[in-house]
Structure formats: C-alpha cells, structure tokens
PDB file of C-alpha atoms in Angstrom:
ATOM      1  CA  UNK N   1      27.147 -87.039  13.337  1.00 53.00           C
ATOM      2  CA  UNK N   2      30.848 -86.546  13.845  1.00 68.00           C
ATOM      3  CA  UNK N   3      30.841 -83.238  12.015  1.00 86.00           C
ATOM      4  CA  UNK N   4      27.969 -81.833  14.107  1.00 90.00           C
ATOM      5  CA  UNK N   5      29.851 -82.839  17.248  1.00 91.00           C
ATOM      6  CA  UNK N   6      32.905 -80.933  16.032  1.00 91.00           C
ATOM      7  CA  UNK N   7      30.804 -77.866  15.256  1.00 92.00           C
ATOM      8  CA  UNK N   8      29.226 -77.919  18.718  1.00 93.00           C
ATOM      9  CA  UNK N   9      32.594 -78.422  20.422  1.00 93.00           C
ATOM     10  CA  UNK N  10      34.130 -75.463  18.589  1.00 93.00           C
ATOM     11  CA  UNK N  11      31.064 -73.355  19.416  1.00 94.00           C
ATOM     12  CA  UNK N  12      31.526 -74.217  23.103  1.00 95.00           C
ATOM     13  CA  UNK N  13      35.176 -73.159  22.878  1.00 94.00           C
ATOM     14  CA  UNK N  14      34.215 -69.824  21.324  1.00 95.00           C
ATOM     15  CA  UNK N  15      31.606 -69.294  24.038  1.00 95.00           C
ATOM     16  CA  UNK N  16      34.188 -70.033  26.754  1.00 94.00           C
ATOM     17  CA  UNK N  17      36.601 -67.561  25.166  1.00 94.00           C
ATOM     18  CA  UNK N  18      33.868 -64.907  25.141  1.00 94.00           C
ATOM     19  CA  UNK N  19      33.382 -65.444  28.885  1.00 93.00           C
ATOM     20  CA  UNK N  20      37.103 -65.056  29.513  1.00 93.00           C
ATOM     21  CA  UNK N  21      37.243 -61.927  27.339  1.00 93.00           C
ATOM     22  CA  UNK N  22      34.483 -60.419  29.454  1.00 92.00           C
ATOM     23  CA  UNK N  23      36.367 -61.277  32.650  1.00 91.00           C
ATOM     24  CA  UNK N  24      39.565 -59.661  31.357  1.00 92.00           C
ATOM     25  CA  UNK N  25      37.604 -56.552  30.399  1.00 89.00           C
ATOM     26  CA  UNK N  26      36.168 -56.378  33.924  1.00 85.00           C
ATOM     27  CA  UNK N  27      32.664 -57.155  32.671  1.00 85.00           C
ATOM     28  CA  UNK N  28      32.273 -60.471  34.443  1.00 79.00           C
ATOM     29  CA  UNK N  29      29.226 -61.500  36.446  1.00 77.00           C
ATOM     30  CA  UNK N  30      31.133 -60.638  39.617  1.00 82.00           C
ATOM     31  CA  UNK N  31      34.464 -58.905  40.328  1.00 80.00           C
ATOM     32  CA  UNK N  32      37.570 -60.904  41.123  1.00 82.00           C
ATOM     33  CA  UNK N  33      37.766 -59.041  44.432  1.00 82.00           C
ATOM     34  CA  UNK N  34      35.066 -56.854  45.976  1.00 80.00           C
ATOM     35  CA  UNK N  35      37.526 -55.327  48.458  1.00 84.00           C
ATOM     36  CA  UNK N  36      40.107 -54.257  45.833  1.00 87.00           C
ATOM     37  CA  UNK N  37      38.676 -54.580  42.299  1.00 84.00           C
ATOM     38  CA  UNK N  38      41.822 -53.389  40.487  1.00 88.00           C
ATOM     39  CA  UNK N  39      44.188 -55.742  42.319  1.00 90.00           C
ATOM     40  CA  UNK N  40      41.665 -58.508  41.901  1.00 89.00           C
ATOM     41  CA  UNK N  41      41.494 -57.867  38.161  1.00 90.00           C
ATOM     42  CA  UNK N  42      45.296 -58.019  37.936  1.00 92.00           C
ATOM     43  CA  UNK N  43      45.380 -61.367  39.761  1.00 92.00           C
ATOM     44  CA  UNK N  44      42.509 -62.615  37.638  1.00 91.00           C
ATOM     45  CA  UNK N  45      44.355 -61.771  34.423  1.00 93.00           C
ATOM     46  CA  UNK N  46      47.330 -63.802  35.639  1.00 94.00           C
ATOM     47  CA  UNK N  47      44.972 -66.724  36.262  1.00 94.00           C
ATOM     48  CA  UNK N  48      43.676 -66.345  32.712  1.00 94.00           C
ATOM     49  CA  UNK N  49      47.238 -66.373  31.366  1.00 96.00           C
ATOM     50  CA  UNK N  50      48.055 -69.550  33.285  1.00 94.00           C
ATOM     51  CA  UNK N  51      44.962 -71.260  31.954  1.00 95.00           C
ATOM     52  CA  UNK N  52      45.525 -69.969  28.412  1.00 95.00           C
ATOM     53  CA  UNK N  53      49.034 -71.408  28.398  1.00 96.00           C
ATOM     54  CA  UNK N  54      47.680 -74.843  29.262  1.00 96.00           C
ATOM     55  CA  UNK N  55      44.895 -74.597  26.692  1.00 96.00           C
ATOM     56  CA  UNK N  56      47.358 -73.514  23.987  1.00 97.00           C
ATOM     57  CA  UNK N  57      49.478 -76.602  24.691  1.00 97.00           C
ATOM     58  CA  UNK N  58      46.438 -78.873  24.474  1.00 97.00           C
ATOM     59  CA  UNK N  59      45.333 -77.219  21.236  1.00 97.00           C
ATOM     60  CA  UNK N  60      48.848 -77.685  19.821  1.00 97.00           C
ATOM     61  CA  UNK N  61      48.653 -81.389  20.615  1.00 97.00           C
ATOM     62  CA  UNK N  62      45.254 -81.583  18.943  1.00 97.00           C
ATOM     63  CA  UNK N  63      46.549 -79.763  15.851  1.00 97.00           C
ATOM     64  CA  UNK N  64      49.485 -82.162  15.600  1.00 97.00           C
ATOM     65  CA  UNK N  65      47.261 -85.235  15.822  1.00 97.00           C
ATOM     66  CA  UNK N  66      44.716 -83.806  13.377  1.00 97.00           C
ATOM     67  CA  UNK N  67      47.459 -82.980  10.866  1.00 97.00           C
ATOM     68  CA  UNK N  68      48.991 -86.453  11.065  1.00 97.00           C
ATOM     69  CA  UNK N  69      45.622 -88.206  10.747  1.00 97.00           C
ATOM     70  CA  UNK N  70      44.763 -85.977   7.785  1.00 96.00           C
ATOM     71  CA  UNK N  71      48.081 -86.755   6.085  1.00 96.00           C
ATOM     72  CA  UNK N  72      47.619 -90.501   6.582  1.00 95.00           C
ATOM     73  CA  UNK N  73      44.019 -90.423   5.358  1.00 95.00           C
ATOM     74  CA  UNK N  74      44.907 -88.290   2.342  1.00 95.00           C
ATOM     75  CA  UNK N  75      47.639 -90.744   1.410  1.00 92.00           C
ATOM     76  CA  UNK N  76      45.226 -93.664   1.492  1.00 93.00           C
ATOM     77  CA  UNK N  77      42.623 -91.757  -0.531  1.00 93.00           C
ATOM     78  CA  UNK N  78      45.213 -90.745  -3.150  1.00 90.00           C
ATOM     79  CA  UNK N  79      46.254 -94.350  -3.656  1.00 88.00           C
ATOM     80  CA  UNK N  80      49.656 -95.915  -4.342  1.00 88.00           C
ATOM     81  CA  UNK N  81      49.955 -94.481  -7.843  1.00 88.00           C
ATOM     82  CA  UNK N  82      50.619 -90.914  -6.656  1.00 90.00           C
ATOM     83  CA  UNK N  83      54.348 -90.067  -6.278  1.00 92.00           C
ATOM     84  CA  UNK N  84      55.396 -89.587  -2.652  1.00 90.00           C
ATOM     85  CA  UNK N  85      56.816 -86.115  -3.211  1.00 91.00           C
ATOM     86  CA  UNK N  86      53.664 -84.985  -4.986  1.00 92.00           C
ATOM     87  CA  UNK N  87      51.478 -86.307  -2.187  1.00 93.00           C
ATOM     88  CA  UNK N  88      53.625 -84.626   0.483  1.00 93.00           C
ATOM     89  CA  UNK N  89      53.426 -81.313  -1.349  1.00 94.00           C
ATOM     90  CA  UNK N  90      49.663 -81.634  -1.685  1.00 94.00           C
ATOM     91  CA  UNK N  91      49.236 -82.385   2.016  1.00 95.00           C
ATOM     92  CA  UNK N  92      51.519 -79.491   2.987  1.00 95.00           C
ATOM     93  CA  UNK N  93      49.527 -77.181   0.718  1.00 95.00           C
ATOM     94  CA  UNK N  94      46.219 -78.224   2.306  1.00 96.00           C
ATOM     95  CA  UNK N  95      47.533 -77.868   5.859  1.00 96.00           C
ATOM     96  CA  UNK N  96      49.256 -74.592   5.014  1.00 96.00           C
ATOM     97  CA  UNK N  97      46.021 -73.245   3.567  1.00 96.00           C
ATOM     98  CA  UNK N  98      43.906 -73.936   6.668  1.00 96.00           C
ATOM     99  CA  UNK N  99      46.650 -72.790   9.078  1.00 95.00           C
ATOM    100  CA  UNK N 100      47.783 -69.818   6.956  1.00 95.00           C
ATOM    101  CA  UNK N 101      51.349 -71.164   6.660  1.00 94.00           C
ATOM    102  CA  UNK N 102      53.782 -70.974   3.792  1.00 91.00           C
ATOM    103  CA  UNK N 103      54.929 -74.186   2.066  1.00 90.00           C
ATOM    104  CA  UNK N 104      58.165 -74.499   4.029  1.00 89.00           C
ATOM    105  CA  UNK N 105      56.522 -73.708   7.373  1.00 92.00           C
ATOM    106  CA  UNK N 106      53.713 -76.173   6.656  1.00 95.00           C
ATOM    107  CA  UNK N 107      56.193 -78.919   5.766  1.00 94.00           C
ATOM    108  CA  UNK N 108      58.173 -78.217   8.939  1.00 94.00           C
ATOM    109  CA  UNK N 109      55.009 -78.328  11.044  1.00 96.00           C
ATOM    110  CA  UNK N 110      53.969 -81.641   9.480  1.00 97.00           C
ATOM    111  CA  UNK N 111      57.410 -83.167  10.049  1.00 95.00           C
ATOM    112  CA  UNK N 112      57.407 -82.151  13.709  1.00 96.00           C
ATOM    113  CA  UNK N 113      53.810 -83.275  14.196  1.00 97.00           C
ATOM    114  CA  UNK N 114      54.572 -86.686  12.704  1.00 97.00           C
ATOM    115  CA  UNK N 115      57.651 -87.100  14.902  1.00 96.00           C
ATOM    116  CA  UNK N 116      55.721 -86.165  18.047  1.00 97.00           C
ATOM    117  CA  UNK N 117      52.691 -88.320  17.314  1.00 97.00           C
ATOM    118  CA  UNK N 118      54.518 -91.354  15.920  1.00 95.00           C
ATOM    119  CA  UNK N 119      57.681 -91.620  17.999  1.00 95.00           C
ATOM    120  CA  UNK N 120      57.587 -89.262  21.006  1.00 96.00           C
ATOM    121  CA  UNK N 121      54.723 -90.450  23.221  1.00 96.00           C
ATOM    122  CA  UNK N 122      55.830 -88.622  26.368  1.00 96.00           C
ATOM    123  CA  UNK N 123      56.061 -85.360  24.455  1.00 97.00           C
ATOM    124  CA  UNK N 124      52.574 -85.870  23.033  1.00 97.00           C
ATOM    125  CA  UNK N 125      51.272 -86.704  26.496  1.00 97.00           C
ATOM    126  CA  UNK N 126      52.825 -83.495  27.836  1.00 96.00           C
ATOM    127  CA  UNK N 127      51.071 -81.467  25.154  1.00 97.00           C
ATOM    128  CA  UNK N 128      47.754 -83.140  25.846  1.00 97.00           C
ATOM    129  CA  UNK N 129      48.175 -82.542  29.577  1.00 95.00           C
ATOM    130  CA  UNK N 130      49.053 -78.900  29.008  1.00 95.00           C
ATOM    131  CA  UNK N 131      52.461 -79.176  30.683  1.00 95.00           C
ATOM    132  CA  UNK N 132      54.589 -78.733  27.528  1.00 96.00           C
ATOM    133  CA  UNK N 133      54.322 -76.012  24.904  1.00 96.00           C
ATOM    134  CA  UNK N 134      54.620 -76.575  21.170  1.00 97.00           C
ATOM    135  CA  UNK N 135      58.019 -74.891  21.372  1.00 96.00           C
ATOM    136  CA  UNK N 136      59.216 -77.616  23.746  1.00 97.00           C
ATOM    137  CA  UNK N 137      57.821 -80.273  21.419  1.00 97.00           C
ATOM    138  CA  UNK N 138      59.717 -78.759  18.474  1.00 96.00           C
ATOM    139  CA  UNK N 139      62.953 -78.888  20.476  1.00 96.00           C
ATOM    140  CA  UNK N 140      62.369 -82.507  21.490  1.00 96.00           C
ATOM    141  CA  UNK N 141      61.612 -83.556  17.918  1.00 96.00           C
ATOM    142  CA  UNK N 142      64.641 -81.689  16.574  1.00 94.00           C
ATOM    143  CA  UNK N 143      67.046 -83.253  19.069  1.00 94.00           C
ATOM    144  CA  UNK N 144      65.528 -86.718  18.709  1.00 94.00           C
ATOM    145  CA  UNK N 145      65.962 -86.543  14.936  1.00 91.00           C
ATOM    146  CA  UNK N 146      69.714 -87.036  15.407  1.00 90.00           C
ATOM    147  CA  UNK N 147      69.174 -90.189  17.504  1.00 92.00           C
ATOM    148  CA  UNK N 148      68.020 -93.718  16.777  1.00 92.00           C
ATOM    149  CA  UNK N 149      64.770 -95.027  18.268  1.00 93.00           C
ATOM    150  CA  UNK N 150      66.423 -96.192  21.499  1.00 93.00           C
ATOM    151  CA  UNK N 151      68.235 -92.883  21.915  1.00 93.00           C
ATOM    152  CA  UNK N 152      65.002 -90.946  21.422  1.00 94.00           C
ATOM    153  CA  UNK N 153      63.380 -93.031  24.162  1.00 94.00           C
ATOM    154  CA  UNK N 154      66.276 -92.230  26.490  1.00 95.00           C
ATOM    155  CA  UNK N 155      66.073 -88.527  25.664  1.00 95.00           C
ATOM    156  CA  UNK N 156      62.351 -88.377  26.422  1.00 95.00           C
ATOM    157  CA  UNK N 157      62.684 -90.433  29.582  1.00 94.00           C
ATOM    158  CA  UNK N 158      65.491 -88.272  30.924  1.00 94.00           C
ATOM    159  CA  UNK N 159      63.548 -85.040  30.598  1.00 95.00           C
ATOM    160  CA  UNK N 160      59.905 -86.106  30.815  1.00 95.00           C
ATOM    161  CA  UNK N 161      59.691 -89.276  32.926  1.00 93.00           C
ATOM    162  CA  UNK N 162      59.999 -88.456  36.651  1.00 90.00           C
ATOM    163  CA  UNK N 163      60.343 -92.167  37.451  1.00 88.00           C
ATOM    164  CA  UNK N 164      63.281 -92.741  35.097  1.00 88.00           C
ATOM    165  CA  UNK N 165      66.563 -93.823  36.771  1.00 88.00           C
ATOM    166  CA  UNK N 166      68.442 -90.861  35.293  1.00 84.00           C
ATOM    167  CA  UNK N 167      65.706 -88.243  35.285  1.00 88.00           C
ATOM    168  CA  UNK N 168      66.683 -84.597  34.890  1.00 87.00           C
ATOM    169  CA  UNK N 169      66.967 -82.581  38.067  1.00 86.00           C
ATOM    170  CA  UNK N 170      65.812 -79.083  38.767  1.00 85.00           C
ATOM    171  CA  UNK N 171      63.028 -77.180  37.075  1.00 87.00           C
ATOM    172  CA  UNK N 172      60.520 -79.279  35.084  1.00 91.00           C
ATOM    173  CA  UNK N 173      60.955 -78.979  31.332  1.00 93.00           C
ATOM    174  CA  UNK N 174      57.579 -77.338  30.819  1.00 93.00           C
ATOM    175  CA  UNK N 175      58.501 -74.503  33.161  1.00 93.00           C
ATOM    176  CA  UNK N 176      61.696 -73.683  31.266  1.00 94.00           C
ATOM    177  CA  UNK N 177      61.712 -71.343  28.271  1.00 95.00           C
ATOM    178  CA  UNK N 178      62.022 -73.448  25.125  1.00 95.00           C
ATOM    179  CA  UNK N 179      65.437 -71.979  24.220  1.00 94.00           C
ATOM    180  CA  UNK N 180      66.875 -73.009  27.598  1.00 95.00           C
ATOM    181  CA  UNK N 181      65.436 -76.486  27.189  1.00 95.00           C
ATOM    182  CA  UNK N 182      67.088 -76.699  23.772  1.00 95.00           C
ATOM    183  CA  UNK N 183      70.487 -75.990  25.331  1.00 94.00           C
ATOM    184  CA  UNK N 184      69.991 -78.650  28.028  1.00 95.00           C
ATOM    185  CA  UNK N 185      68.689 -81.229  25.560  1.00 94.00           C
ATOM    186  CA  UNK N 186      71.572 -80.643  23.175  1.00 93.00           C
ATOM    187  CA  UNK N 187      74.187 -80.981  25.925  1.00 94.00           C
ATOM    188  CA  UNK N 188      72.607 -84.234  27.099  1.00 93.00           C
ATOM    189  CA  UNK N 189      72.412 -85.620  23.560  1.00 93.00           C
ATOM    190  CA  UNK N 190      76.027 -84.806  22.750  1.00 92.00           C
ATOM    191  CA  UNK N 191      77.308 -86.217  26.057  1.00 91.00           C
ATOM    192  CA  UNK N 192      75.365 -89.479  25.963  1.00 88.00           C
ATOM    193  CA  UNK N 193      75.269 -90.018  22.196  1.00 87.00           C
ATOM    194  CA  UNK N 194      78.416 -88.480  20.757  1.00 88.00           C
ATOM    195  CA  UNK N 195      77.742 -90.150  17.407  1.00 85.00           C
ATOM    196  CA  UNK N 196      74.695 -87.900  17.034  1.00 83.00           C
ATOM    197  CA  UNK N 197      76.987 -84.900  16.529  1.00 81.00           C
ATOM    198  CA  UNK N 198      78.121 -86.269  13.173  1.00 79.00           C
ATOM    199  CA  UNK N 199      74.567 -87.357  12.333  1.00 77.00           C
ATOM    200  CA  UNK N 200      73.256 -83.869  12.993  1.00 76.00           C
ATOM    201  CA  UNK N 201      76.114 -82.304  11.028  1.00 66.00           C
ATOM    202  CA  UNK N 202      75.347 -84.494   8.026  1.00 72.00           C
ATOM    203  CA  UNK N 203      71.672 -83.535   8.185  1.00 70.00           C
ATOM    204  CA  UNK N 204      72.546 -79.856   8.529  1.00 67.00           C
ATOM    205  CA  UNK N 205      74.816 -80.015   5.484  1.00 64.00           C
ATOM    206  CA  UNK N 206      71.938 -81.497   3.503  1.00 63.00           C
ATOM    207  CA  UNK N 207      69.687 -78.660   4.707  1.00 65.00           C
ATOM    208  CA  UNK N 208      71.998 -75.891   3.447  1.00 70.00           C
ATOM    209  CA  UNK N 209      70.214 -73.678   0.980  1.00 68.00           C
ATOM    210  CA  UNK N 210      70.072 -70.247  -0.582  1.00 68.00           C
ATOM    211  CA  UNK N 211      66.713 -68.570  -1.085  1.00 66.00           C
ATOM    212  CA  UNK N 212      65.933 -65.626  -3.346  1.00 63.00           C
ATOM    213  CA  UNK N 213      62.453 -64.140  -3.085  1.00 65.00           C
ATOM    214  CA  UNK N 214      61.328 -61.105  -5.120  1.00 68.00           C
ATOM    215  CA  UNK N 215      59.394 -58.663  -2.932  1.00 67.00           C
ATOM    216  CA  UNK N 216      59.168 -55.372  -4.872  1.00 72.00           C
ATOM    217  CA  UNK N 217      60.689 -52.892  -4.409  1.00 70.00           C
ATOM    218  CA  UNK N 218      63.164 -55.100  -2.507  1.00 69.00           C
ATOM    219  CA  UNK N 219      64.601 -58.579  -2.883  1.00 65.00           C
ATOM    220  CA  UNK N 220      65.139 -61.095  -0.089  1.00 66.00           C
ATOM    221  CA  UNK N 221      68.312 -63.164  -0.222  1.00 62.00           C
ATOM    222  CA  UNK N 222      68.780 -65.623   2.646  1.00 66.00           C
ATOM    223  CA  UNK N 223      71.370 -68.336   3.112  1.00 63.00           C
ATOM    224  CA  UNK N 224      71.662 -71.224   5.545  1.00 62.00           C
ATOM    225  CA  UNK N 225      75.254 -72.339   5.892  1.00 62.00           C
ATOM    226  CA  UNK N 226      77.992 -73.045   8.433  1.00 58.00           C
ATOM    227  CA  UNK N 227      78.529 -70.536  11.227  1.00 54.00           C
ATOM    228  CA  UNK N 228      82.118 -69.639  10.410  1.00 55.00           C
ATOM    229  CA  UNK N 229      81.593 -68.742   6.733  1.00 57.00           C
ATOM    230  CA  UNK N 230      78.419 -66.851   7.608  1.00 51.00           C
ATOM    231  CA  UNK N 231      80.258 -64.722  10.178  1.00 52.00           C
ATOM    232  CA  UNK N 232      83.170 -63.929   7.876  1.00 54.00           C
ATOM    233  CA  UNK N 233      83.346 -60.167   7.068  1.00 49.00           C
ATOM    234  CA  UNK N 234      83.297 -60.835   3.321  1.00 55.00           C
ATOM    235  CA  UNK N 235      80.485 -63.404   3.415  1.00 50.00           C
ATOM    236  CA  UNK N 236      77.712 -60.981   2.509  1.00 48.00           C
ATOM    237  CA  UNK N 237      79.722 -58.359   0.600  1.00 54.00           C
ATOM    238  CA  UNK N 238      78.534 -57.993  -3.011  1.00 51.00           C
ATOM    239  CA  UNK N 239      81.034 -59.035  -5.664  1.00 49.00           C
ATOM    240  CA  UNK N 240      83.300 -56.138  -6.599  1.00 48.00           C
ATOM    241  CA  UNK N 241      82.366 -54.056  -3.536  1.00 48.00           C
ATOM    242  CA  UNK N 242      85.124 -52.404  -1.542  1.00 43.00           C
TER     243      UNK N 242
END
C-alpha cells in the first residue's frame, strides 16, 4: 500500500508541474491579468519562481530524510558482518545511481544529509518549511562540523531561532545568498568558539588530496591544499619548465 501511495503522490506532483508549465507558457485556463496580459504573465512567472524556491527546499529536505532512512535500513539489512567502509561505499553507490551523482558527490550528500537529519533539527525544519535552501543547509552542516554538540545547538539557535537570546539581526538566513550566510556563520563560529579554528584546520589537513582523472584527449589534475602554496607562482608549473 505504501508504494502505491508514493506512486500516486509523485503523479500528483507531475500533474501540478504540468499546470505550472502551462501557466508559464501563457496557456493557462485564464490570463494572469485581462487588462495587461504581458505584464500579468511577467508577475505570474515571478510568483511561480517564489513558489518553486519553496518547493525545491521542501524536496531537498525530503531527499535528505529519504537518503538517511535508506542508509540506516540498508545497514540493518546488510547485518553486522559487513565492514563499515564497504557498507558506506555501497550506500553511496546506490544513492549516487538514483540521483546521478559521482561517488564523491554522493558521499558528500549523504554526510550532509545525516548531519542535518540527526543533529540539526532547526535546519531540517527550515527545509521542510521551505524557508531554507539546500545550500544553506550545506553551510550549516559544514560550520557545525567544527563544533561540539552544544556549539552546534548555539550556532543553529543564533541564526534560526527568532526567540533565542542572542538571535542574529537583520535579514533572515533564508533570504541571504548561501555564500553570504557562510561568511556570517564562519565569523560567528570563530568569534564564539575560537577552538573550532584549530578543529577545522585539522579536518582540512586530513581532507587534502590530489586527484588524477584520465579524460581523453586530456587529463584532469586537481589538488586540494593550503591557500598559500596553491597561490604560489611555481605551484602548478611542470617540473623542468621555465
């Protein structure tokens, strides 16, 4: 019964999207404005964009929860005899297959989804309410990763709880571009939890890597390292080049 419910729900979503497509194309049952159809269509498209942004956030929250529940269920089904790394790779492969993500992107998505669902309730609530985008959730999870549980609670409360004693002022987080929110969140974290700077540095050092991917007729060579060495003029000069 559950599967038929899912099928019907997804069919309803597709039908709703078809209605919105028709409205954007100007083929709706009635024009947005009879007096000025073109201006009405422009305003109507903005309304569609506003609604689509909220729906995208809700869908992102649903994807995160579905991925975490799948990972937990798959772990139980596999049993305790399966190595943890093997199970994580299998889960990432399954999720990457259905979402058309590469292994690294799938693993990153799963890590963020688990952080949001398991330890960032206000962020998950914002996604489900349509007030936060997935980009904001990624920033929150990334900054909270350098904090302990109590620090993560403080971080969320400061930016997402309007009733918190030290709530952030100004524009709500969900109305900021994600990159601007990242800057604000990082400043707050470093000011209120200076020890997190070293924690984040240690994690970043562990994440350093060099990737080499054949892609005929070219080759991709990417490196994640410290800023100063990466910006040095000789950092990317081939050996023996002038």
